[in-house]
XYZ file of C-alpha atoms in Angstrom:
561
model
C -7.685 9.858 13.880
C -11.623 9.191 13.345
C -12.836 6.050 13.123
C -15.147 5.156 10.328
C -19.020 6.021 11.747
C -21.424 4.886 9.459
C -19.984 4.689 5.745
C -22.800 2.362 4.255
C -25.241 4.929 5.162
C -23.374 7.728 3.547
C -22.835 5.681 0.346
C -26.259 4.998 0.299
C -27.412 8.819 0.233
C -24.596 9.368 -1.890
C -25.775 6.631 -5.086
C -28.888 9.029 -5.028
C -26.713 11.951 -6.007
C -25.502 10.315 -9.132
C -29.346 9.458 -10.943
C -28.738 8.456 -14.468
C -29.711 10.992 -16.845
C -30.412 10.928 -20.104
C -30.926 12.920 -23.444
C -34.663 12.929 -23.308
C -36.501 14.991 -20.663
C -39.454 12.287 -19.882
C -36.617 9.600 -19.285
C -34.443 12.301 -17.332
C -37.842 13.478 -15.229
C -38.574 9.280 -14.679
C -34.670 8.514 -13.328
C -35.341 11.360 -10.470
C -35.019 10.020 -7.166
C -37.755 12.191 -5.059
C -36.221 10.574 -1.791
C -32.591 11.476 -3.145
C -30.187 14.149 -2.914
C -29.896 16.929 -5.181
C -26.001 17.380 -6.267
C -26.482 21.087 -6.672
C -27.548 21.636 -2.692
C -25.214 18.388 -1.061
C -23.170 19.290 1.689
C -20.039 18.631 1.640
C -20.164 16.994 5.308
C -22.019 14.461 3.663
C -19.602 14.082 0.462
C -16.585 13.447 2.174
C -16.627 10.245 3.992
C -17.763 8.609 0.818
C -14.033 9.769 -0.337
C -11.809 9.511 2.583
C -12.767 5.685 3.672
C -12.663 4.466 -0.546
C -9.569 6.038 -1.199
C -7.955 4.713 2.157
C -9.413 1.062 1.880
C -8.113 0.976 -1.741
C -4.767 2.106 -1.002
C -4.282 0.090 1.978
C -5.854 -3.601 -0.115
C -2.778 -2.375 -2.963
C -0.311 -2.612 -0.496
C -1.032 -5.798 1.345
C -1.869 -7.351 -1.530
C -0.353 -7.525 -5.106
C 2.313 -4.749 -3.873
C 3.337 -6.567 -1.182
C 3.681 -9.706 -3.247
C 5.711 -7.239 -5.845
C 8.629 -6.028 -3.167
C 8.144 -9.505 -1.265
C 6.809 -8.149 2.123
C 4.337 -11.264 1.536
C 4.151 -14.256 -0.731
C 0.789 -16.470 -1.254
C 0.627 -20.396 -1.396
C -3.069 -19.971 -3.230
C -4.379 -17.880 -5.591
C -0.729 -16.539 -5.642
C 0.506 -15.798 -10.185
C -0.865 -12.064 -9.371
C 0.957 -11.854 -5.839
C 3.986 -13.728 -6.505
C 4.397 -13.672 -10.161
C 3.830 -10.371 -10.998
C 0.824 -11.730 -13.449
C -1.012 -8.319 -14.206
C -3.307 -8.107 -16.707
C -5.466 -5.517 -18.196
C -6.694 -3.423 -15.069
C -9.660 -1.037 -14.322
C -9.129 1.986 -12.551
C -12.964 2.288 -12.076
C -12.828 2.779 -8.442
C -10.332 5.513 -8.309
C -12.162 7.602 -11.153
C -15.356 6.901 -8.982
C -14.112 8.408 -6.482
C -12.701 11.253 -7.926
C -16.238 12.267 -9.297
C -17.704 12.377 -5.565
C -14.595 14.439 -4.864
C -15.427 17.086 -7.827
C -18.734 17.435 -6.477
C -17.380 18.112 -3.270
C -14.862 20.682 -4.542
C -17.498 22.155 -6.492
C -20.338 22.950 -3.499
C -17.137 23.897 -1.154
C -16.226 26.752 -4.013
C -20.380 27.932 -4.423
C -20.591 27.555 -0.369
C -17.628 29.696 -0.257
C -16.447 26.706 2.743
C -12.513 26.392 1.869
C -11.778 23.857 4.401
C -13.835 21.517 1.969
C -11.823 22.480 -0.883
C -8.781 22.136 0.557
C -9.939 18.777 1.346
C -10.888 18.526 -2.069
C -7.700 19.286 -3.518
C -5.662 16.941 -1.174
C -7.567 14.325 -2.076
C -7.472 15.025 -5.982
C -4.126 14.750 -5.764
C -3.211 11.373 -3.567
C -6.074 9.964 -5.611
C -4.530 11.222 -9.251
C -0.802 10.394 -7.412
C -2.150 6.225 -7.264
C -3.990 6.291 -10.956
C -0.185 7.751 -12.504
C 2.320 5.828 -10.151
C 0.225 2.771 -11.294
C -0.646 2.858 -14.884
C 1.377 5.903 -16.317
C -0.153 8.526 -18.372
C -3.723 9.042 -17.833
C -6.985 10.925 -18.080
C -6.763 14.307 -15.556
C -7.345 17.418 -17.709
C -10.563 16.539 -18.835
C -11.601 13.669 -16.888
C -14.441 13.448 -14.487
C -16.641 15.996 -16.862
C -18.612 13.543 -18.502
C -21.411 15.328 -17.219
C -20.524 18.221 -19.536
C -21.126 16.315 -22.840
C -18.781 17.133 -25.676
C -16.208 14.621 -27.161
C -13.278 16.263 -25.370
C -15.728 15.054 -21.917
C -16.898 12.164 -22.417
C -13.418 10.746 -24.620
C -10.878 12.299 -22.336
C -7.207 12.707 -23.524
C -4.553 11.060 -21.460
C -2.537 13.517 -19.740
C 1.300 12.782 -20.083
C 2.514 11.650 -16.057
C 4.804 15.277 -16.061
C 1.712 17.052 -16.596
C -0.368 15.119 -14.082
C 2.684 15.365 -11.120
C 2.617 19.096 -11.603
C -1.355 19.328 -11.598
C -0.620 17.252 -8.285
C 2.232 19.301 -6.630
C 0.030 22.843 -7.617
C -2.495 21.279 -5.940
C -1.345 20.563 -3.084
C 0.617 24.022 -2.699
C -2.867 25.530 -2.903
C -4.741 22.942 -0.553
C -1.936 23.673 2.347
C -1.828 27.384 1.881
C -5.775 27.351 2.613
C -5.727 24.918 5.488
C -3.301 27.465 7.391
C -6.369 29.728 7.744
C -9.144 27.993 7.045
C -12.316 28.234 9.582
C -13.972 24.707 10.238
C -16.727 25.922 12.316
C -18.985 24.241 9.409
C -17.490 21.089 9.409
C -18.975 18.141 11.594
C -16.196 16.539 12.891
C -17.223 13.166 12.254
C -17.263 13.345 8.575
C -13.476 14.107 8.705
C -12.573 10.389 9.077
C -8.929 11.131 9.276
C -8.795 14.294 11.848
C -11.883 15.154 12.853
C -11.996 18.707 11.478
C -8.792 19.497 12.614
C -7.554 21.733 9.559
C -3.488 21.785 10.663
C -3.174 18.328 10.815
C -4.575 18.236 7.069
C -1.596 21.106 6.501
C 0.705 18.580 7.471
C -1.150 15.708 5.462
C -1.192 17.756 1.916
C 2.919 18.854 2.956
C 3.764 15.508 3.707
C 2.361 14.742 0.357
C 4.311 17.558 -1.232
C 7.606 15.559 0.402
C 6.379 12.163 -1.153
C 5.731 13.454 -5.049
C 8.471 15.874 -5.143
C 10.916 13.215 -4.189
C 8.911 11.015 -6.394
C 9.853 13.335 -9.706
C 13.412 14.204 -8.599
C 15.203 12.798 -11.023
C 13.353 14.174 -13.378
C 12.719 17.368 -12.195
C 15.432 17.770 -9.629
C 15.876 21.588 -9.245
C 11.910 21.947 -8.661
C 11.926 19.074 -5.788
C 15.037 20.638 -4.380
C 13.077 23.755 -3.684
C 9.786 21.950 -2.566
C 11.400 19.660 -0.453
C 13.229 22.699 1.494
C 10.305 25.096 1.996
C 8.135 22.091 3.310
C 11.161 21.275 5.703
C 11.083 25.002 6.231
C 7.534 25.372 7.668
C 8.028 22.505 9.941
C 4.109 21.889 9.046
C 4.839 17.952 7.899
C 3.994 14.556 9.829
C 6.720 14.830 12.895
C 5.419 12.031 14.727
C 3.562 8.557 14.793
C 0.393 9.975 16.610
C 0.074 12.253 13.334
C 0.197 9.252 11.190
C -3.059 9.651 8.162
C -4.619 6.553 8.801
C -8.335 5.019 8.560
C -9.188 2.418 11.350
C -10.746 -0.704 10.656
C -13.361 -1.363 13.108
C -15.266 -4.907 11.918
C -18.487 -2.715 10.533
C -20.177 -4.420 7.763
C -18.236 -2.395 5.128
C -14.876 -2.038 7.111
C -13.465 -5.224 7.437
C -9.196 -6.093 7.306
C -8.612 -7.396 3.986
C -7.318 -10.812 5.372
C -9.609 -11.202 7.967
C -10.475 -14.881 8.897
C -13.613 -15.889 7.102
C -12.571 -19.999 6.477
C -9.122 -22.011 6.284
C -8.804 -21.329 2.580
C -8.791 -17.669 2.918
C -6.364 -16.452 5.656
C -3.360 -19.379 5.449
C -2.711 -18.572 1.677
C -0.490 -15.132 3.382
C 2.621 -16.241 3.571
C 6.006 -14.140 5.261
C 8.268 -13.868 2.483
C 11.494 -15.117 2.400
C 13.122 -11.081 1.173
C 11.555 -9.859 4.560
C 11.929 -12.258 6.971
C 15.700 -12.067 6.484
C 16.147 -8.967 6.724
C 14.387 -8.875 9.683
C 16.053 -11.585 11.529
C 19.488 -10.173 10.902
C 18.707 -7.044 12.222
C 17.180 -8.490 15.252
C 13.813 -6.414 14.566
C 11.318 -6.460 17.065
C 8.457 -5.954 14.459
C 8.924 -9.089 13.228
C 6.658 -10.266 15.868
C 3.529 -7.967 15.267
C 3.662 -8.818 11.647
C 4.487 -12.052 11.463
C 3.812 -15.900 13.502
C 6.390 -17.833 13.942
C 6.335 -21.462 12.281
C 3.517 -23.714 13.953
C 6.096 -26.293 13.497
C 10.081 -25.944 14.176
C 12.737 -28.130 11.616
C 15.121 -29.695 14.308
C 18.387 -30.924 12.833
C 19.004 -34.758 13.951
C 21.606 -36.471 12.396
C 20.763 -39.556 15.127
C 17.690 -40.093 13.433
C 16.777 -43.276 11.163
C 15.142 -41.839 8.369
C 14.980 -39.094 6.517
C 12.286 -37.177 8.399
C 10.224 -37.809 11.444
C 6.526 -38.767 10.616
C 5.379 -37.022 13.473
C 5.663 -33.157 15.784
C 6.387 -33.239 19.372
C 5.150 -30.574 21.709
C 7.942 -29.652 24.411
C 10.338 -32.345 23.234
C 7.635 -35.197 23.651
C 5.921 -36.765 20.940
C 2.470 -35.623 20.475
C 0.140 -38.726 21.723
C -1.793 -39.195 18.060
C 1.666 -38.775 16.317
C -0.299 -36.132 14.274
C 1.416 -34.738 11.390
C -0.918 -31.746 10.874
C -3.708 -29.800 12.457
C -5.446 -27.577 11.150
C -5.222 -23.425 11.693
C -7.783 -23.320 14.328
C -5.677 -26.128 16.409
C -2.801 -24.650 15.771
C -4.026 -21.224 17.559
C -5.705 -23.251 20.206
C -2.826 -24.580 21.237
C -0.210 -21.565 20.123
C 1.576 -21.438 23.807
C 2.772 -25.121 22.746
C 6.417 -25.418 20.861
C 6.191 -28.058 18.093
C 9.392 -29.505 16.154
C 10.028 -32.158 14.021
C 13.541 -33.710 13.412
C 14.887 -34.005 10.197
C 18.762 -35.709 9.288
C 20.672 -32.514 7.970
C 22.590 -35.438 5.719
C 19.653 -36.706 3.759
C 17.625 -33.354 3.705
C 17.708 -29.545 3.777
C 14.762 -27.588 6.339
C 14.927 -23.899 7.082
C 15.128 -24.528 11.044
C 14.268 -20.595 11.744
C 11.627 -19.583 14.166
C 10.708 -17.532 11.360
C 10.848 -19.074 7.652
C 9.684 -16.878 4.844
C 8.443 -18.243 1.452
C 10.935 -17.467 -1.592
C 9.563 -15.376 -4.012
C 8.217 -16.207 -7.373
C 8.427 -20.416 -6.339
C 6.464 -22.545 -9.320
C 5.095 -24.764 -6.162
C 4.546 -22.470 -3.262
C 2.186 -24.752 -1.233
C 5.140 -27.594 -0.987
C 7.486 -25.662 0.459
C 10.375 -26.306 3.522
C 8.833 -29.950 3.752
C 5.079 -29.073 3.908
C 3.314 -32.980 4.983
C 0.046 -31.334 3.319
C 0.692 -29.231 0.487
C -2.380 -27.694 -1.045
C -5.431 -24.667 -0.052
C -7.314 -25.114 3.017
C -4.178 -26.106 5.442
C -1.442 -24.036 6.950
C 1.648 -24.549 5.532
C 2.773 -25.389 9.462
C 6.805 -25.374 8.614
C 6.607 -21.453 6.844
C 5.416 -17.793 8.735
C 2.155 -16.621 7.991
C 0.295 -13.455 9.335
C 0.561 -12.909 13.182
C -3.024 -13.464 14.171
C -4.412 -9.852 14.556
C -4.930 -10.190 10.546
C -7.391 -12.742 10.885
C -9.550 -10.525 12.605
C -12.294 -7.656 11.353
C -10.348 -4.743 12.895
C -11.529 -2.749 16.202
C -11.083 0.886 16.800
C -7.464 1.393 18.080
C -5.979 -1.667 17.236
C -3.010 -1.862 14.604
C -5.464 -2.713 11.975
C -6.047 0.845 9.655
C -5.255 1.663 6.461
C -1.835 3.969 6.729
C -2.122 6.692 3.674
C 1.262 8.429 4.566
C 3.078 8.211 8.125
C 5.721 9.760 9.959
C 8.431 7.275 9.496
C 8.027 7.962 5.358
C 8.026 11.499 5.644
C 11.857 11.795 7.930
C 12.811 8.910 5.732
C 12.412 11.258 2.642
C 14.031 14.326 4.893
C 16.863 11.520 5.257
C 17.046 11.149 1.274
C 17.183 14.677 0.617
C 20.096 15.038 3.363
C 22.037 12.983 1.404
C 21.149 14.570 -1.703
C 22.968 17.548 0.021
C 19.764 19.611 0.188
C 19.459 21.750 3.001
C 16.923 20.128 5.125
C 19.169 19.170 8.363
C 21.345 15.885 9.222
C 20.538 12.955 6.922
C 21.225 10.685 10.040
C 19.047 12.961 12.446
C 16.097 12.311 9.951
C 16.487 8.520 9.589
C 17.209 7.173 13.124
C 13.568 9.402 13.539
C 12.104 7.276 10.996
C 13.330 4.147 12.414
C 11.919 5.613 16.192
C 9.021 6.825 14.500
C 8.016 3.337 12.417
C 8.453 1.140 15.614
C 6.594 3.681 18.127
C 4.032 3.078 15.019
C 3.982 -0.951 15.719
C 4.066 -0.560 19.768
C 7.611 -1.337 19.578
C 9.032 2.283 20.378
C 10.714 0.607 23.337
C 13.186 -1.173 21.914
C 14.673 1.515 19.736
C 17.786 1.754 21.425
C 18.825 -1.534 20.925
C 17.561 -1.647 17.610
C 19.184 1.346 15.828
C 22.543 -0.002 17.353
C 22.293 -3.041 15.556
C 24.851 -4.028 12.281
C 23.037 -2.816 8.889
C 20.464 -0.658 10.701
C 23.024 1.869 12.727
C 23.081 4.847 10.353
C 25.874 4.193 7.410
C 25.233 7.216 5.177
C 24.386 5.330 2.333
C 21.128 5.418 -0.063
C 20.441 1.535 -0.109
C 20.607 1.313 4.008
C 17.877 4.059 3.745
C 16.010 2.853 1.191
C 15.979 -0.937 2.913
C 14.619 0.291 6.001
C 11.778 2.394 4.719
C 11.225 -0.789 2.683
C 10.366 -2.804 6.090
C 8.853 0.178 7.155
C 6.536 0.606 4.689
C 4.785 -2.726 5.966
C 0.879 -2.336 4.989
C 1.890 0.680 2.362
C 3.532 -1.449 0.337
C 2.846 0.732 -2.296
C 5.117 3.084 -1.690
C 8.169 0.611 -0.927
C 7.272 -0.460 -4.928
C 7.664 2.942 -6.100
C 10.814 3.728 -4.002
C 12.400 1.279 -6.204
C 11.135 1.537 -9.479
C 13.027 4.917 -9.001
C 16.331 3.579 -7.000
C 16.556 -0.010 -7.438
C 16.865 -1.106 -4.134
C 16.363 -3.367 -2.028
C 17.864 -5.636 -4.801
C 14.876 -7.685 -5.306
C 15.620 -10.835 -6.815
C 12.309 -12.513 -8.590
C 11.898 -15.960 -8.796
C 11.430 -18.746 -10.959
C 8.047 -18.377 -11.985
C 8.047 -14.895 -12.793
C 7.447 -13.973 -16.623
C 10.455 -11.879 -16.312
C 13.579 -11.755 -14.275
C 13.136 -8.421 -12.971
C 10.299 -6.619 -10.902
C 7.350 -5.468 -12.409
C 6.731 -1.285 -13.086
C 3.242 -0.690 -13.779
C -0.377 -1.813 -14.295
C -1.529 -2.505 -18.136
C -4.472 0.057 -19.131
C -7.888 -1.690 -18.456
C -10.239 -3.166 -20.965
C -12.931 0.011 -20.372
C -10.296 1.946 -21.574
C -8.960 -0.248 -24.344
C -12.604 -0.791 -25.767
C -14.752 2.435 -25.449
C -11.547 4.950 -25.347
C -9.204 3.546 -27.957
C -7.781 6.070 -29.788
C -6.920 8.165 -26.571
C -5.540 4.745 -24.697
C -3.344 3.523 -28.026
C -1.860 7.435 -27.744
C -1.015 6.545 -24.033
C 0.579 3.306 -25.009
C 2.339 4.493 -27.474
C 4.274 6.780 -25.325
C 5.306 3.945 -22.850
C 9.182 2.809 -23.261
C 9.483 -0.719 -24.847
C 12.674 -2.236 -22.436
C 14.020 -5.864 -23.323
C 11.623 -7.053 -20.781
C 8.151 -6.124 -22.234
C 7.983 -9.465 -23.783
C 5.309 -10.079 -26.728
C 2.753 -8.167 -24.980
C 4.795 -5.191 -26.236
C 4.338 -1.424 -25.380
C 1.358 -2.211 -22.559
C 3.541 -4.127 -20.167
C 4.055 -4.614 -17.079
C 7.920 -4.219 -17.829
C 7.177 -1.445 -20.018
C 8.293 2.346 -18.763
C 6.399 5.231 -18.249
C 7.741 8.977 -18.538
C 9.011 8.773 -14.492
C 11.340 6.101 -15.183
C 12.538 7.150 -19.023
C 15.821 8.296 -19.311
C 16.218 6.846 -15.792
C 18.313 4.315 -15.833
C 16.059 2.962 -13.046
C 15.407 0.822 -11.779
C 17.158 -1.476 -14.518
């Protein structure tokens, strides 16, 4: 995988492609940019960074963020109602459609330049793009969209598409963009504006197939005959993502524009991440040795001690000794200073409760998050030092090669999804073969590849044949992609996530409400939209635009509620 080179560079060539125009010629001949970049002779070397690291950075900040808040990878003890509490209001897709008009333009030179290797990128691209903006939000502008340009009502006031003819535009897509990648010539391709493989045109073959695996299972129940047949001629080919080194990632590598999202800019920022509570538990009763990469253990270990006088000790000890200041607290930065150092602090089991775990996730949904497990300081600005937050790689920017990138789709997902099929009794080879490779694959992934053996043999993760096992352990898998985990079960229901108390419903959310661009300059086409969502006894007064609302993939469902 390529690391990112110079993306603010290549953005800031790019902004001169996209001069405003307007109706009359002086004002069109004033907005020319003689410095900039004509869109009718831009290479398409040029174009595609300025798609590959946007759509990666925006998938991967979904995932860690309010998605991994949604299927409780993570919970937040600050600025937490959108991460914990599934809070989602009107939303933009802005960013998306942006990129998808660099990614026309791209498609369009690769066509006149007669360069197919750019279209194919193109077209994979179009499609994972297009896949986010419908998983999301539901129906959605894709015949017409991006041809503003054009003029004409129809352009500039694009329908929304209904989601069964957007996941077909999708899976014809990507048919077409792996068919030309199997003979495409990339001798005009500089290799490092391929950000994700460096020109290498089979492993974007396997990229737009493992695709094809992700949206054909996405629409199988309703469309199961056609993802029956997709699934098995991708499985076929054997041209799909086979192992962790062919993960589609984007590195992170501390550049200006190419920073981890949580990375450690003051006190208040990083210690709001929380472990959650769902996660942790799984993890611990499987033994998993990821646990360790993702997550820190508590600053601060709960000791039971019924021999003690009170209630709970006013003070930590380090190493069984009481700490010389009897210091309730210290502050992040102490707290990694001195990280080699065990801390407790006793507690009588009869006159209180403590989670005593090394690890100690944060319940979803709480109404107080910050007061949690006996916090002494609850509040922003101090770690929470009885609860797991981020292991400390997440505080950093990101260096090439390190576990910090943005993972589109990965190895583990794609024999997970062979596994599913298995046991759909499609013919794509032993259900169990497929998932003990996920679970290899995932913790090769985290540096943990090691430990497999003891791993796979342990209770609840030693194959069992059944969908929810599966399902659960691409869920921890999924870690960073959290985005897919959420749409694994909108369509399946599991894990069985359990919100909590200060959720606005009692069940997880399903989709993003349409944004206010939409809502105020495309009305009629947006109200059309909404009025096609499914109203379920969970939409609450916001009615059809809700986030417990259901679009066409989940009508007729009976998923995941």
């Amino acid at each position: 995988m390529k690391n990112i080179l110079d993306i603010k560079k290549t953005m800031i060539a790019l902004l001169a492609l996209f001069v405003i125009s307007a109706c009359d010629d002086t004002l069109s001949e004033i907005n020319v940019n003689p410095n900039g970049i004509d869109p009718s002779t831009a290479n398409p070397n040029l174009l595609m960074p300025a798609v590959l690291a946007p759509a990666a950075q925006d998938y991967l900040q979904l995932g860690f963020e309010n998605m991994a808040g949604a299927v409780q990878h993570t919970q937040k003890d600050g600025w937490y109602s959108a991460h914990n509490h599934y809070a989602w209001s009107a939303s933009d897709w802005n960013g998306w459609y942006g990129m998808l008009r660099t990614n026309d333009l791209m498609e369009e030179r690769a066509i006149e330049l007669e360069y197919p290797f750019f279209e194919g990128v193109a077209l994979t691209m179009k499609s994972f793009i297009y896949g986010n903006v419908t998983d999301i939000w539901g129906d959605a502008p894709y015949t017409n969209a991006v041809k503003g340009d054009e003029g004409g009502e129809a352009n500039e006031y694009p329908i929304f598409d209904s989601q069964e003819v957007i996941y077909n535009g999708i899976l014809a897509d990507l048919k077409t963009a792996a068919a030309i990648f199997e003979n495409a010539e990339t001798d005009v391709v500089n290799s490092s504006a391929d950000l994700y493989f460096g020109g290498d045109a089979e492993m974007w073959q396997r990229f737009a197939n493992s695709l094809l695996l992700r949206y054909y299972m996405r629409v199988s129940a309703k469309m199961p005959d056609m993802a029956r047949q997709g699934i098995e001629e991708v499985y076929n080919s054997g041209m799909y993502l086979q192992s962790a080194d062919q993960d589609v990632t984007l590195d992170y590598t501390g550049g200006s524009d190419d920073v981890w999202p949580s990375i450690y800019t003051d006190v208040d920022a990083f210690t709001r991440w929380q472990a959650c509570e769902t996660l942790v538990d799984q993890m611990v009763s499987t033994d998993d040795p990821r646990i360790s990469v993702w997550f820190d253990p508590v600053a601060v270990q709960w000791v039971a001690d019924p021999d003690l006088s009170v209630a709970v000790d006013s003070v930590i000890r380090a190493d069984g000794e009481f700490v010389a200041d009897g210091s309730v607290t210290y502050t992040y930065l102490e707290f990694m200073d001195m990280r080699d150092t065990k801390f407790t602090r006793h507690f009588d089991p009869d006159e209180v409760t403590y989670d005593t775990g090394l690890y100690v996730g944060l319940p979803p949904g709480l109404v107080l998050p910050e007061s949690y497990n006996g916090n002494p300081d609850p509040g922003q600005g101090i770690r929470n030092q009885h609860v797991s937050q981020l292991a400390p790689i997440y505080a950093t920017a990101g260096s090439p090669g390190d576990i910090l990138k943005a993972r589109i789709i990965s190895a583990a997902e794609v024999s997970f999804i062979l596994a599913e099929a298995a046991l759909k009794g499609w013919n794509v080879g032993s259900a169990e073969e497929h998932y003990n490779n996920a679970i290899q694959q995932s913790l090769n992934t985290w540096g943990k590849g090691d430990e497999y053996d003891a791993f796979i043999a342990q209770p609840g993760v030693a194959f069992d044949g059944t969908l929810e096992q599966l399902i659960t352990q691409k869920w921890v898998a999924s870690w960073t992609a959290a985005t897919e985990a959420w749409n694994d079960y909108r369509r399946t229901g599991f894990p069985a996530l359990e919100v909590g108390p200060a959720s606005d419903q009692p069940v997880v959310a399903l989709r993003y409400p349409y944004g206010n661009d939409e809502l105020n300059n495309n009305t009629s086409n947006v109200n059309s939209a909404i009025d096609r969502l499914e109203v379920t006894q969970y939409s609450g007064s916001v009615g059809a635009d809700s986030p417990w609302s259901k679009m066409w993939l989940l009508q007729g469902t009976n998923a995941p509620w």
